[in-house]
PDB file of C-alpha atoms in Angstrom:
ATOM      1  CA  MET A   1       0.000   0.000   0.000  1.00  0.00           C
ATOM      2  CA  LYS A   2       1.175   3.512  -0.774  1.00  0.00           C
ATOM      3  CA  PRO A   3      -0.984   6.144   0.951  1.00  0.00           C
ATOM      4  CA  LEU A   4      -1.648   9.246  -1.129  1.00  0.00           C
ATOM      5  CA  ALA A   5      -2.756  11.522   1.725  1.00  0.00           C
ATOM      6  CA  VAL A   6      -4.956  11.730   4.789  1.00  0.00           C
ATOM      7  CA  HIS A   7      -8.448  12.287   3.380  1.00  0.00           C
ATOM      8  CA  HIS A   8     -10.281  13.071   6.616  1.00  0.00           C
ATOM      9  CA  VAL A   9     -10.289  12.799  10.382  1.00  0.00           C
ATOM     10  CA  SER A  10     -13.560  11.879  12.103  1.00  0.00           C
ATOM     11  CA  ILE A  11     -14.226  13.358  15.543  1.00  0.00           C
ATOM     12  CA  ASN A  12     -16.965  12.431  18.007  1.00  0.00           C
ATOM     13  CA  VAL A  13     -18.697  15.525  19.414  1.00  0.00           C
ATOM     14  CA  ARG A  14     -21.510  15.985  21.951  1.00  0.00           C
ATOM     15  CA  ASP A  15     -23.311  18.650  19.905  1.00  0.00           C
ATOM     16  CA  VAL A  16     -22.735  18.987  16.148  1.00  0.00           C
ATOM     17  CA  ALA A  17     -23.990  22.588  15.881  1.00  0.00           C
ATOM     18  CA  GLU A  18     -21.787  23.749  18.772  1.00  0.00           C
ATOM     19  CA  ALA A  19     -18.738  21.910  17.418  1.00  0.00           C
ATOM     20  CA  GLU A  20     -19.331  23.108  13.855  1.00  0.00           C
ATOM     21  CA  ALA A  21     -19.558  26.723  15.038  1.00  0.00           C
ATOM     22  CA  PHE A  22     -16.295  26.319  16.977  1.00  0.00           C
ATOM     23  CA  TYR A  23     -14.348  24.770  14.090  1.00  0.00           C
ATOM     24  CA  VAL A  24     -15.713  27.268  11.541  1.00  0.00           C
ATOM     25  CA  ASP A  25     -15.873  30.487  13.589  1.00  0.00           C
ATOM     26  CA  ARG A  26     -12.812  29.969  15.796  1.00  0.00           C
ATOM     27  CA  LEU A  27     -10.476  27.700  13.817  1.00  0.00           C
ATOM     28  CA  GLY A  28     -11.347  28.886  10.303  1.00  0.00           C
ATOM     29  CA  LEU A  29     -12.452  25.607   8.712  1.00  0.00           C
ATOM     30  CA  THR A  30     -15.170  25.828   6.052  1.00  0.00           C
ATOM     31  CA  ARG A  31     -18.471  23.971   5.805  1.00  0.00           C
ATOM     32  CA  ARG A  32     -19.050  21.335   3.133  1.00  0.00           C
ATOM     33  CA  ALA A  33     -22.510  20.760   1.690  1.00  0.00           C
ATOM     34  CA  ASP A  34     -21.903  17.255   0.320  1.00  0.00           C
ATOM     35  CA  ARG A  35     -22.402  15.127   3.470  1.00  0.00           C
ATOM     36  CA  PRO A  36     -24.833  12.286   2.720  1.00  0.00           C
ATOM     37  CA  ASP A  37     -27.703  11.539   5.104  1.00  0.00           C
ATOM     38  CA  PHE A  38     -26.303   8.720   7.223  1.00  0.00           C
ATOM     39  CA  GLY A  39     -29.264   8.738   9.605  1.00  0.00           C
ATOM     40  CA  PHE A  40     -27.314  10.384  12.432  1.00  0.00           C
ATOM     41  CA  PRO A  41     -26.190  13.986  13.045  1.00  0.00           C
ATOM     42  CA  GLY A  42     -22.879  15.148  11.652  1.00  0.00           C
ATOM     43  CA  ALA A  43     -21.094  17.769   9.572  1.00  0.00           C
ATOM     44  CA  TRP A  44     -18.220  17.744   7.100  1.00  0.00           C
ATOM     45  CA  LEU A  45     -15.676  20.549   7.100  1.00  0.00           C
ATOM     46  CA  ASP A  46     -12.701  21.479   4.905  1.00  0.00           C
ATOM     47  CA  ALA A  47      -9.290  22.115   6.451  1.00  0.00           C
ATOM     48  CA  GLY A  48      -6.968  23.016   3.608  1.00  0.00           C
ATOM     49  CA  GLY A  49      -6.713  19.930   1.432  1.00  0.00           C
ATOM     50  CA  GLN A  50      -8.148  17.583   4.052  1.00  0.00           C
ATOM     51  CA  GLN A  51     -11.511  17.181   5.760  1.00  0.00           C
ATOM     52  CA  VAL A  52     -12.722  17.030   9.354  1.00  0.00           C
ATOM     53  CA  HIS A  53     -15.903  14.999   9.875  1.00  0.00           C
ATOM     54  CA  LEU A  54     -17.907  15.786  13.017  1.00  0.00           C
ATOM     55  CA  ILE A  55     -20.066  12.914  14.283  1.00  0.00           C
ATOM     56  CA  GLN A  56     -22.553  13.335  17.124  1.00  0.00           C
ATOM     57  CA  ALA A  57     -21.553  10.691  19.695  1.00  0.00           C
ATOM     58  CA  SER A  58     -19.922  10.609  23.109  1.00  0.00           C
ATOM     59  CA  PRO A  59     -16.257  11.578  22.777  1.00  0.00           C
ATOM     60  CA  PRO A  60     -13.810   8.977  24.102  1.00  0.00           C
ATOM     61  CA  ALA A  61     -11.841   9.614  27.272  1.00  0.00           C
ATOM     62  CA  SER A  62      -8.691  11.569  26.518  1.00  0.00           C
ATOM     63  CA  LEU A  63      -5.553   9.462  26.267  1.00  0.00           C
ATOM     64  CA  GLY A  64      -3.553  11.947  24.255  1.00  0.00           C
ATOM     65  CA  GLN A  65      -5.912  11.563  21.301  1.00  0.00           C
ATOM     66  CA  HIS A  66      -5.822  14.646  19.095  1.00  0.00           C
ATOM     67  CA  PHE A  67      -5.367  15.840  15.561  1.00  0.00           C
ATOM     68  CA  ALA A  68      -3.160  18.680  14.348  1.00  0.00           C
ATOM     69  CA  ILE A  69      -3.889  21.717  12.206  1.00  0.00           C
ATOM     70  CA  GLN A  70      -0.832  23.202  10.520  1.00  0.00           C
ATOM     71  CA  VAL A  71      -0.581  26.991  10.830  1.00  0.00           C
ATOM     72  CA  ALA A  72       1.887  29.495   9.388  1.00  0.00           C
ATOM     73  CA  ASP A  73       2.269  31.761  12.456  1.00  0.00           C
ATOM     74  CA  LEU A  74       1.585  29.948  15.729  1.00  0.00           C
ATOM     75  CA  ASP A  75       2.024  33.025  17.929  1.00  0.00           C
ATOM     76  CA  ALA A  76      -0.524  35.011  15.904  1.00  0.00           C
ATOM     77  CA  VAL A  77      -3.027  32.135  15.981  1.00  0.00           C
ATOM     78  CA  ILE A  78      -2.638  31.710  19.754  1.00  0.00           C
ATOM     79  CA  ALA A  79      -3.170  35.450  20.291  1.00  0.00           C
ATOM     80  CA  GLU A  80      -6.235  35.480  18.017  1.00  0.00           C
ATOM     81  CA  LEU A  81      -7.849  32.485  19.723  1.00  0.00           C
ATOM     82  CA  ARG A  82      -7.133  33.796  23.227  1.00  0.00           C
ATOM     83  CA  ALA A  83      -8.686  37.143  22.248  1.00  0.00           C
ATOM     84  CA  GLU A  84     -11.820  35.171  21.312  1.00  0.00           C
ATOM     85  CA  GLY A  85     -11.853  33.445  24.709  1.00  0.00           C
ATOM     86  CA  VAL A  86     -10.406  30.088  23.628  1.00  0.00           C
ATOM     87  CA  GLU A  87      -8.010  28.502  26.143  1.00  0.00           C
ATOM     88  CA  VAL A  88      -4.768  27.588  24.353  1.00  0.00           C
ATOM     89  CA  THR A  89      -1.523  26.324  25.883  1.00  0.00           C
ATOM     90  CA  ASP A  90       1.669  28.286  25.408  1.00  0.00           C
ATOM     91  CA  ALA A  91       3.715  27.369  22.344  1.00  0.00           C
ATOM     92  CA  ALA A  92       6.357  24.692  22.893  1.00  0.00           C
ATOM     93  CA  ALA A  93       9.225  23.556  20.685  1.00  0.00           C
ATOM     94  CA  VAL A  94       8.941  20.066  19.234  1.00  0.00           C
ATOM     95  CA  GLY A  95      11.601  18.847  16.819  1.00  0.00           C
ATOM     96  CA  THR A  96      12.167  21.672  14.365  1.00  0.00           C
ATOM     97  CA  GLY A  97       8.653  23.065  14.818  1.00  0.00           C
ATOM     98  CA  ARG A  98       6.392  24.396  17.559  1.00  0.00           C
ATOM     99  CA  GLN A  99       3.016  23.328  18.891  1.00  0.00           C
ATOM    100  CA  ALA A 100       0.198  24.440  21.169  1.00  0.00           C
ATOM    101  CA  PHE A 101      -2.955  22.633  22.270  1.00  0.00           C
ATOM    102  CA  LEU A 102      -6.603  23.440  22.900  1.00  0.00           C
ATOM    103  CA  ASN A 103      -9.826  21.501  23.401  1.00  0.00           C
ATOM    104  CA  ASP A 104     -12.967  21.794  21.298  1.00  0.00           C
ATOM    105  CA  PRO A 105     -16.331  22.218  23.085  1.00  0.00           C
ATOM    106  CA  SER A 106     -16.625  18.413  23.434  1.00  0.00           C
ATOM    107  CA  GLY A 107     -13.171  18.104  25.027  1.00  0.00           C
ATOM    108  CA  ASN A 108     -11.372  16.706  21.968  1.00  0.00           C
ATOM    109  CA  GLY A 109      -7.711  17.676  21.733  1.00  0.00           C
ATOM    110  CA  VAL A 110      -6.609  19.904  18.860  1.00  0.00           C
ATOM    111  CA  GLU A 111      -2.944  20.628  18.190  1.00  0.00           C
ATOM    112  CA  LEU A 112      -1.879  23.784  16.390  1.00  0.00           C
ATOM    113  CA  HIS A 113       1.405  23.000  14.635  1.00  0.00           C
ATOM    114  CA  GLU A 114       3.916  25.370  13.045  1.00  0.00           C
ATOM    115  CA  VAL A 115       6.456  23.563  10.875  1.00  0.00           C
ATOM    116  CA  GLY A 116       9.999  24.784  11.454  1.00  0.00           C
ATOM    117  CA  GLY A 117      13.111  25.284   9.380  1.00  0.00           C
TER     118      GLY A 117
END
């Protein structure tokens, strides 16, 4: 097998509308209109060339589970989110890049990742 790319990440959320508003209004993802009717609540979002699928279900207990969104200027993103009332950790060096973490309204971990040098 030779993977071409990550197509999407699926995240369990308590409330689809609340989570969708957070990911769109706070993190800048865009809504997709092509989600089929699966018979349960959900939403599909675009994140650059990949997708985030929100599924209404109980989120799992946190064991370091998260996904990462690549950003160009981590300090600016942290400042913007904090100004909007989002709790974000301080930036920390990891390898040649930097990262910070936050939780969505359902408690899912989201990493903000700035690729370095």
